[in-house]
Amino acid sequence: MSEVTRSLLQRWGASFRRGADFDSWGQLVEAIDEYQILARHLQKEAQAQHNNSEFTEEQKKTIGKIATCLELRSAALQSTQSQEEFKLEDLKKLEPILKNILTYNKEFPFDVQPVPLRRILAPGEEENLEFEDEEEEGGAGAGSPDSFPARVPGTLLPRLPSEPGMTLLTIRIEKIGLKDAGQCIDPYITVSVKGAAIFFEFKHYKPKKRFTSTKCFAFMEMDEIKAGPIVIELYKKPTDFKRKKLQLLTKKPLYLHLHQTLHKE
């Protein structure tokens, strides 16, 4: 075993134990987060090309199955249907398998298959998808994630270089008001310019569907660009870049809080 592989297995083992500990202590948000992070790393290794991996194809298949079980446990922690739960005691059976993955040669204890890497949807892509509402997350149907193309998330680019006569805008996202913020997994906000408006889309990961979805969006008109703080309303998905059919996310006064800075050269 190379030093790189030894270090990798140690990191995986430590992450597995952290997730299981959070799970047993009742810290469900932390457990889900840890499970998802580890599942992501395992999925990437399971799908790595032969030249880029020190594991055999059979070992990578087992690693992928462990990732599936981590996803199932994450989904179970958020499910109200106890008959379909993947229990913590089941998950703990996988720790010695992961630790001894290089020598494990027995049949996998659960009838599962490796799953593909999670899908990241581009801004507004949910407009063309037919899947269940936020409250109905069971089943696949026409919007099965296996039918979605893999997407690459946006990048955080450095500040644009200044030019004489140009005004640059910096937007700092202060906070967002969501009633169930603690249940969102891997949350982030994408910023894009469409139809002469600046759009902010709040995205989070759905374990049951295994892709990242838009929960809500907000936008800022061009005449709202001015130095200082601004508060804008949150609207229900899908993102409406034409701003024709807008529905508030909730009747409660929840907003996206921003701070703008103008740089004039």
PDB file of N, CA, C and O in Angstrom, residues 181-238:
ATOM      1  N   ALA A 181     -33.746  26.731   6.685  1.00  0.00           N
ATOM      2  CA  ALA A 181     -32.352  26.833   6.238  1.00  0.00           C
ATOM      3  C   ALA A 181     -31.483  25.698   6.796  1.00  0.00           C
ATOM      4  O   ALA A 181     -30.577  25.218   6.122  1.00  0.00           O
ATOM      5  N   GLY A 182     -31.750  25.256   8.011  1.00  0.00           N
ATOM      6  CA  GLY A 182     -30.936  24.219   8.632  1.00  0.00           C
ATOM      7  C   GLY A 182     -31.026  22.868   7.954  1.00  0.00           C
ATOM      8  O   GLY A 182     -30.202  21.986   8.193  1.00  0.00           O
ATOM      9  N   GLN A 183     -32.030  22.663   7.101  1.00  0.00           N
ATOM     10  CA  GLN A 183     -32.202  21.385   6.429  1.00  0.00           C
ATOM     11  C   GLN A 183     -31.578  21.348   5.040  1.00  0.00           C
ATOM     12  O   GLN A 183     -31.581  20.318   4.376  1.00  0.00           O
ATOM     13  N   CYS A 184     -31.056  22.488   4.576  1.00  0.00           N
ATOM     14  CA  CYS A 184     -30.486  22.554   3.231  1.00  0.00           C
ATOM     15  C   CYS A 184     -29.071  21.967   3.226  1.00  0.00           C
ATOM     16  O   CYS A 184     -28.257  22.297   4.083  1.00  0.00           O
ATOM     17  N   ILE A 185     -28.797  21.121   2.252  1.00  0.00           N
ATOM     18  CA  ILE A 185     -27.507  20.459   2.135  1.00  0.00           C
ATOM     19  C   ILE A 185     -26.694  21.113   1.020  1.00  0.00           C
ATOM     20  O   ILE A 185     -27.200  21.346  -0.074  1.00  0.00           O
ATOM     21  N   ASP A 186     -25.429  21.389   1.294  1.00  0.00           N
ATOM     22  CA  ASP A 186     -24.532  22.015   0.311  1.00  0.00           C
ATOM     23  C   ASP A 186     -25.159  23.254  -0.327  1.00  0.00           C
ATOM     24  O   ASP A 186     -25.224  23.363  -1.556  1.00  0.00           O
ATOM     25  N   PRO A 187     -25.631  24.211   0.463  1.00  0.00           N
ATOM     26  CA  PRO A 187     -26.285  25.386  -0.136  1.00  0.00           C
ATOM     27  C   PRO A 187     -25.293  26.383  -0.710  1.00  0.00           C
ATOM     28  O   PRO A 187     -24.185  26.536  -0.204  1.00  0.00           O
ATOM     29  N   TYR A 188     -25.690  27.044  -1.782  1.00  0.00           N
ATOM     30  CA  TYR A 188     -24.888  28.122  -2.347  1.00  0.00           C
ATOM     31  C   TYR A 188     -25.794  28.975  -3.223  1.00  0.00           C
ATOM     32  O   TYR A 188     -26.923  28.593  -3.543  1.00  0.00           O
ATOM     33  N   ILE A 189     -25.312  30.140  -3.618  1.00  0.00           N
ATOM     34  CA  ILE A 189     -26.086  31.068  -4.447  1.00  0.00           C
ATOM     35  C   ILE A 189     -25.317  31.352  -5.730  1.00  0.00           C
ATOM     36  O   ILE A 189     -24.135  31.674  -5.691  1.00  0.00           O
ATOM     37  N   THR A 190     -25.991  31.193  -6.860  1.00  0.00           N
ATOM     38  CA  THR A 190     -25.394  31.564  -8.139  1.00  0.00           C
ATOM     39  C   THR A 190     -25.858  32.965  -8.511  1.00  0.00           C
ATOM     40  O   THR A 190     -26.988  33.362  -8.199  1.00  0.00           O
ATOM     41  N   VAL A 191     -24.986  33.717  -9.177  1.00  0.00           N
ATOM     42  CA  VAL A 191     -25.307  35.082  -9.609  1.00  0.00           C
ATOM     43  C   VAL A 191     -25.138  35.138 -11.125  1.00  0.00           C
ATOM     44  O   VAL A 191     -24.105  34.717 -11.657  1.00  0.00           O
ATOM     45  N   SER A 192     -26.147  35.651 -11.818  1.00  0.00           N
ATOM     46  CA  SER A 192     -26.078  35.736 -13.276  1.00  0.00           C
ATOM     47  C   SER A 192     -26.823  36.980 -13.743  1.00  0.00           C
ATOM     48  O   SER A 192     -27.682  37.519 -13.031  1.00  0.00           O
ATOM     49  N   VAL A 193     -26.485  37.430 -14.949  1.00  0.00           N
ATOM     50  CA  VAL A 193     -27.147  38.580 -15.549  1.00  0.00           C
ATOM     51  C   VAL A 193     -27.950  38.098 -16.755  1.00  0.00           C
ATOM     52  O   VAL A 193     -27.388  37.536 -17.694  1.00  0.00           O
ATOM     53  N   LYS A 194     -29.284  38.265 -16.742  1.00  0.00           N
ATOM     54  CA  LYS A 194     -30.172  37.821 -17.820  1.00  0.00           C
ATOM     55  C   LYS A 194     -31.244  38.914 -18.031  1.00  0.00           C
ATOM     56  O   LYS A 194     -31.818  39.422 -17.055  1.00  0.00           O
ATOM     57  N   GLY A 195     -31.557  39.195 -19.247  1.00  0.00           N
ATOM     58  CA  GLY A 195     -32.686  40.102 -19.501  1.00  0.00           C
ATOM     59  C   GLY A 195     -32.566  41.401 -18.784  1.00  0.00           C
ATOM     60  O   GLY A 195     -33.548  41.922 -18.262  1.00  0.00           O
ATOM     61  N   ALA A 196     -31.334  41.994 -18.718  1.00  0.00           N
ATOM     62  CA  ALA A 196     -31.090  43.292 -18.072  1.00  0.00           C
ATOM     63  C   ALA A 196     -31.481  43.308 -16.612  1.00  0.00           C
ATOM     64  O   ALA A 196     -32.021  44.294 -16.102  1.00  0.00           O
ATOM     65  N   ALA A 197     -31.209  42.205 -15.874  1.00  0.00           N
ATOM     66  CA  ALA A 197     -31.420  42.136 -14.429  1.00  0.00           C
ATOM     67  C   ALA A 197     -30.383  41.180 -13.844  1.00  0.00           C
ATOM     68  O   ALA A 197     -29.868  40.296 -14.544  1.00  0.00           O
ATOM     69  N   ILE A 198     -30.047  41.358 -12.572  1.00  0.00           N
ATOM     70  CA  ILE A 198     -29.099  40.488 -11.887  1.00  0.00           C
ATOM     71  C   ILE A 198     -29.885  39.479 -11.060  1.00  0.00           C
ATOM     72  O   ILE A 198     -30.685  39.859 -10.199  1.00  0.00           O
ATOM     73  N   PHE A 199     -29.687  38.187 -11.339  1.00  0.00           N
ATOM     74  CA  PHE A 199     -30.446  37.128 -10.678  1.00  0.00           C
ATOM     75  C   PHE A 199     -29.584  36.405  -9.644  1.00  0.00           C
ATOM     76  O   PHE A 199     -28.393  36.153  -9.861  1.00  0.00           O
ATOM     77  N   PHE A 200     -30.223  36.052  -8.533  1.00  0.00           N
ATOM     78  CA  PHE A 200     -29.591  35.309  -7.452  1.00  0.00           C
ATOM     79  C   PHE A 200     -30.434  34.044  -7.236  1.00  0.00           C
ATOM     80  O   PHE A 200     -31.609  34.134  -6.897  1.00  0.00           O
ATOM     81  N   GLU A 201     -29.822  32.884  -7.449  1.00  0.00           N
ATOM     82  CA  GLU A 201     -30.545  31.619  -7.291  1.00  0.00           C
ATOM     83  C   GLU A 201     -29.958  30.837  -6.121  1.00  0.00           C
ATOM     84  O   GLU A 201     -28.763  30.537  -6.095  1.00  0.00           O
ATOM     85  N   PHE A 202     -30.809  30.513  -5.151  1.00  0.00           N
ATOM     86  CA  PHE A 202     -30.376  29.727  -3.989  1.00  0.00           C
ATOM     87  C   PHE A 202     -30.536  28.251  -4.337  1.00  0.00           C
ATOM     88  O   PHE A 202     -31.634  27.786  -4.626  1.00  0.00           O
ATOM     89  N   LYS A 203     -29.430  27.519  -4.300  1.00  0.00           N
ATOM     90  CA  LYS A 203     -29.443  26.105  -4.678  1.00  0.00           C
ATOM     91  C   LYS A 203     -29.055  25.226  -3.502  1.00  0.00           C
ATOM     92  O   LYS A 203     -28.297  25.635  -2.626  1.00  0.00           O
ATOM     93  N   HIS A 204     -29.574  24.017  -3.494  1.00  0.00           N
ATOM     94  CA  HIS A 204     -29.238  23.052  -2.447  1.00  0.00           C
ATOM     95  C   HIS A 204     -29.358  21.647  -3.026  1.00  0.00           C
ATOM     96  O   HIS A 204     -30.013  21.425  -4.047  1.00  0.00           O
ATOM     97  N   TYR A 205     -28.710  20.693  -2.351  1.00  0.00           N
ATOM     98  CA  TYR A 205     -28.655  19.314  -2.836  1.00  0.00           C
ATOM     99  C   TYR A 205     -29.809  18.493  -2.296  1.00  0.00           C
ATOM    100  O   TYR A 205     -30.123  18.545  -1.110  1.00  0.00           O
ATOM    101  N   LYS A 206     -30.464  17.714  -3.176  1.00  0.00           N
ATOM    102  CA  LYS A 206     -31.556  16.811  -2.788  1.00  0.00           C
ATOM    103  C   LYS A 206     -31.046  15.368  -2.824  1.00  0.00           C
ATOM    104  O   LYS A 206     -30.826  14.828  -3.906  1.00  0.00           O
ATOM    105  N   PRO A 207     -30.835  14.749  -1.676  1.00  0.00           N
ATOM    106  CA  PRO A 207     -30.260  13.396  -1.654  1.00  0.00           C
ATOM    107  C   PRO A 207     -31.131  12.355  -2.354  1.00  0.00           C
ATOM    108  O   PRO A 207     -30.630  11.446  -2.992  1.00  0.00           O
ATOM    109  N   LYS A 208     -32.459  12.468  -2.214  1.00  0.00           N
ATOM    110  CA  LYS A 208     -33.332  11.454  -2.795  1.00  0.00           C
ATOM    111  C   LYS A 208     -33.286  11.461  -4.312  1.00  0.00           C
ATOM    112  O   LYS A 208     -33.433  10.430  -4.956  1.00  0.00           O
ATOM    113  N   LYS A 209     -33.091  12.644  -4.887  1.00  0.00           N
ATOM    114  CA  LYS A 209     -33.039  12.747  -6.342  1.00  0.00           C
ATOM    115  C   LYS A 209     -31.613  12.825  -6.862  1.00  0.00           C
ATOM    116  O   LYS A 209     -31.372  12.742  -8.058  1.00  0.00           O
ATOM    117  N   ARG A 210     -30.672  13.037  -5.933  1.00  0.00           N
ATOM    118  CA  ARG A 210     -29.248  13.060  -6.247  1.00  0.00           C
ATOM    119  C   ARG A 210     -28.899  14.124  -7.270  1.00  0.00           C
ATOM    120  O   ARG A 210     -28.159  13.872  -8.228  1.00  0.00           O
ATOM    121  N   PHE A 211     -29.443  15.314  -7.118  1.00  0.00           N
ATOM    122  CA  PHE A 211     -28.992  16.449  -7.913  1.00  0.00           C
ATOM    123  C   PHE A 211     -29.237  17.734  -7.145  1.00  0.00           C
ATOM    124  O   PHE A 211     -29.973  17.758  -6.164  1.00  0.00           O
ATOM    125  N   THR A 212     -28.574  18.782  -7.596  1.00  0.00           N
ATOM    126  CA  THR A 212     -28.699  20.080  -6.956  1.00  0.00           C
ATOM    127  C   THR A 212     -29.817  20.866  -7.630  1.00  0.00           C
ATOM    128  O   THR A 212     -29.857  20.974  -8.845  1.00  0.00           O
ATOM    129  N   SER A 213     -30.724  21.411  -6.819  1.00  0.00           N
ATOM    130  CA  SER A 213     -31.905  22.083  -7.340  1.00  0.00           C
ATOM    131  C   SER A 213     -31.984  23.507  -6.826  1.00  0.00           C
ATOM    132  O   SER A 213     -31.421  23.851  -5.788  1.00  0.00           O
ATOM    133  N   THR A 214     -32.710  24.351  -7.560  1.00  0.00           N
ATOM    134  CA  THR A 214     -32.977  25.713  -7.110  1.00  0.00           C
ATOM    135  C   THR A 214     -34.162  25.707  -6.153  1.00  0.00           C
ATOM    136  O   THR A 214     -35.221  25.169  -6.479  1.00  0.00           O
ATOM    137  N   LYS A 215     -33.978  26.284  -4.985  1.00  0.00           N
ATOM    138  CA  LYS A 215     -35.071  26.381  -4.008  1.00  0.00           C
ATOM    139  C   LYS A 215     -35.876  27.661  -4.217  1.00  0.00           C
ATOM    140  O   LYS A 215     -37.101  27.664  -4.122  1.00  0.00           O
ATOM    141  N   CYS A 216     -35.185  28.767  -4.482  1.00  0.00           N
ATOM    142  CA  CYS A 216     -35.861  30.045  -4.695  1.00  0.00           C
ATOM    143  C   CYS A 216     -34.899  30.977  -5.434  1.00  0.00           C
ATOM    144  O   CYS A 216     -33.727  30.656  -5.602  1.00  0.00           O
ATOM    145  N   PHE A 217     -35.419  32.117  -5.864  1.00  0.00           N
ATOM    146  CA  PHE A 217     -34.558  33.073  -6.555  1.00  0.00           C
ATOM    147  C   PHE A 217     -34.989  34.496  -6.237  1.00  0.00           C
ATOM    148  O   PHE A 217     -36.098  34.745  -5.725  1.00  0.00           O
ATOM    149  N   ALA A 218     -34.099  35.416  -6.521  1.00  0.00           N
ATOM    150  CA  ALA A 218     -34.375  36.842  -6.345  1.00  0.00           C
ATOM    151  C   ALA A 218     -33.692  37.566  -7.494  1.00  0.00           C
ATOM    152  O   ALA A 218     -32.816  37.007  -8.169  1.00  0.00           O
ATOM    153  N   PHE A 219     -34.101  38.794  -7.745  1.00  0.00           N
ATOM    154  CA  PHE A 219     -33.447  39.541  -8.807  1.00  0.00           C
ATOM    155  C   PHE A 219     -33.409  41.023  -8.466  1.00  0.00           C
ATOM    156  O   PHE A 219     -34.198  41.518  -7.647  1.00  0.00           O
ATOM    157  N   MET A 220     -32.487  41.721  -9.102  1.00  0.00           N
ATOM    158  CA  MET A 220     -32.303  43.143  -8.875  1.00  0.00           C
ATOM    159  C   MET A 220     -32.307  43.855 -10.220  1.00  0.00           C
ATOM    160  O   MET A 220     -31.558  43.495 -11.134  1.00  0.00           O
ATOM    161  N   GLU A 221     -33.202  44.835 -10.372  1.00  0.00           N
ATOM    162  CA  GLU A 221     -33.290  45.598 -11.611  1.00  0.00           C
ATOM    163  C   GLU A 221     -32.089  46.541 -11.730  1.00  0.00           C
ATOM    164  O   GLU A 221     -31.423  46.868 -10.752  1.00  0.00           O
ATOM    165  N   MET A 222     -31.849  46.992 -12.955  1.00  0.00           N
ATOM    166  CA  MET A 222     -30.706  47.871 -13.197  1.00  0.00           C
ATOM    167  C   MET A 222     -30.817  49.191 -12.427  1.00  0.00           C
ATOM    168  O   MET A 222     -29.807  49.742 -11.982  1.00  0.00           O
ATOM    169  N   ASP A 223     -32.050  49.691 -12.252  1.00  0.00           N
ATOM    170  CA  ASP A 223     -32.198  50.962 -11.534  1.00  0.00           C
ATOM    171  C   ASP A 223     -32.014  50.815 -10.031  1.00  0.00           C
ATOM    172  O   ASP A 223     -32.035  51.792  -9.284  1.00  0.00           O
ATOM    173  N   GLU A 224     -31.850  49.575  -9.570  1.00  0.00           N
ATOM    174  CA  GLU A 224     -31.609  49.333  -8.144  1.00  0.00           C
ATOM    175  C   GLU A 224     -30.118  49.262  -7.829  1.00  0.00           C
ATOM    176  O   GLU A 224     -29.743  49.065  -6.673  1.00  0.00           O
ATOM    177  N   ILE A 225     -29.294  49.395  -8.842  1.00  0.00           N
ATOM    178  CA  ILE A 225     -27.854  49.361  -8.618  1.00  0.00           C
ATOM    179  C   ILE A 225     -27.414  50.702  -8.047  1.00  0.00           C
ATOM    180  O   ILE A 225     -27.400  51.727  -8.734  1.00  0.00           O
ATOM    181  N   LYS A 226     -27.095  50.705  -6.790  1.00  0.00           N
ATOM    182  CA  LYS A 226     -26.629  51.914  -6.097  1.00  0.00           C
ATOM    183  C   LYS A 226     -25.859  51.482  -4.860  1.00  0.00           C
ATOM    184  O   LYS A 226     -26.117  50.405  -4.284  1.00  0.00           O
ATOM    185  N   ALA A 227     -24.897  52.273  -4.469  1.00  0.00           N
ATOM    186  CA  ALA A 227     -24.058  51.919  -3.335  1.00  0.00           C
ATOM    187  C   ALA A 227     -24.865  51.798  -2.053  1.00  0.00           C
ATOM    188  O   ALA A 227     -25.795  52.570  -1.809  1.00  0.00           O
ATOM    189  N   GLY A 228     -24.516  50.787  -1.245  1.00  0.00           N
ATOM    190  CA  GLY A 228     -25.170  50.615   0.044  1.00  0.00           C
ATOM    191  C   GLY A 228     -25.979  49.329   0.118  1.00  0.00           C
ATOM    192  O   GLY A 228     -25.977  48.514  -0.807  1.00  0.00           O
ATOM    193  N   PRO A 229     -26.690  49.125   1.221  1.00  0.00           N
ATOM    194  CA  PRO A 229     -27.469  47.900   1.421  1.00  0.00           C
ATOM    195  C   PRO A 229     -28.758  47.908   0.607  1.00  0.00           C
ATOM    196  O   PRO A 229     -29.307  48.960   0.290  1.00  0.00           O
ATOM    197  N   ILE A 230     -29.226  46.709   0.282  1.00  0.00           N
ATOM    198  CA  ILE A 230     -30.502  46.551  -0.410  1.00  0.00           C
ATOM    199  C   ILE A 230     -31.114  45.227   0.019  1.00  0.00           C
ATOM    200  O   ILE A 230     -30.391  44.247   0.268  1.00  0.00           O
ATOM    201  N   VAL A 231     -32.428  45.195   0.122  1.00  0.00           N
ATOM    202  CA  VAL A 231     -33.160  43.990   0.494  1.00  0.00           C
ATOM    203  C   VAL A 231     -34.130  43.663  -0.637  1.00  0.00           C
ATOM    204  O   VAL A 231     -34.915  44.514  -1.047  1.00  0.00           O
ATOM    205  N   ILE A 232     -34.058  42.437  -1.182  1.00  0.00           N
ATOM    206  CA  ILE A 232     -34.926  42.067  -2.296  1.00  0.00           C
ATOM    207  C   ILE A 232     -35.722  40.803  -1.958  1.00  0.00           C
ATOM    208  O   ILE A 232     -35.289  39.968  -1.161  1.00  0.00           O
ATOM    209  N   GLU A 233     -36.882  40.674  -2.586  1.00  0.00           N
ATOM    210  CA  GLU A 233     -37.810  39.595  -2.258  1.00  0.00           C
ATOM    211  C   GLU A 233     -37.381  38.262  -2.869  1.00  0.00           C
ATOM    212  O   GLU A 233     -36.691  38.217  -3.884  1.00  0.00           O
ATOM    213  N   LEU A 234     -37.842  37.182  -2.232  1.00  0.00           N
ATOM    214  CA  LEU A 234     -37.564  35.826  -2.697  1.00  0.00           C
ATOM    215  C   LEU A 234     -38.786  35.260  -3.404  1.00  0.00           C
ATOM    216  O   LEU A 234     -39.912  35.393  -2.919  1.00  0.00           O
ATOM    217  N   TYR A 235     -38.553  34.603  -4.542  1.00  0.00           N
ATOM    218  CA  TYR A 235     -39.654  34.064  -5.341  1.00  0.00           C
ATOM    219  C   TYR A 235     -39.522  32.547  -5.492  1.00  0.00           C
ATOM    220  O   TYR A 235     -38.432  31.981  -5.412  1.00  0.00           O
ATOM    221  N   LYS A 236     -40.661  31.901  -5.739  1.00  0.00           N
ATOM    222  CA  LYS A 236     -40.686  30.456  -5.938  1.00  0.00           C
ATOM    223  C   LYS A 236     -40.018  30.082  -7.254  1.00  0.00           C
ATOM    224  O   LYS A 236     -40.043  30.833  -8.219  1.00  0.00           O
ATOM    225  N   LYS A 237     -39.411  28.891  -7.275  1.00  0.00           N
ATOM    226  CA  LYS A 237     -38.864  28.349  -8.514  1.00  0.00           C
ATOM    227  C   LYS A 237     -40.016  27.956  -9.446  1.00  0.00           C
ATOM    228  O   LYS A 237     -41.154  27.806  -8.974  1.00  0.00           O
ATOM    229  N   PRO A 238     -39.769  27.747 -10.761  1.00  0.00           N
ATOM    230  CA  PRO A 238     -38.487  27.895 -11.450  1.00  0.00           C
ATOM    231  C   PRO A 238     -38.127  29.347 -11.678  1.00  0.00           C
ATOM    232  O   PRO A 238     -38.996  30.223 -11.660  1.00  0.00           O
TER     233      PRO A 238
END
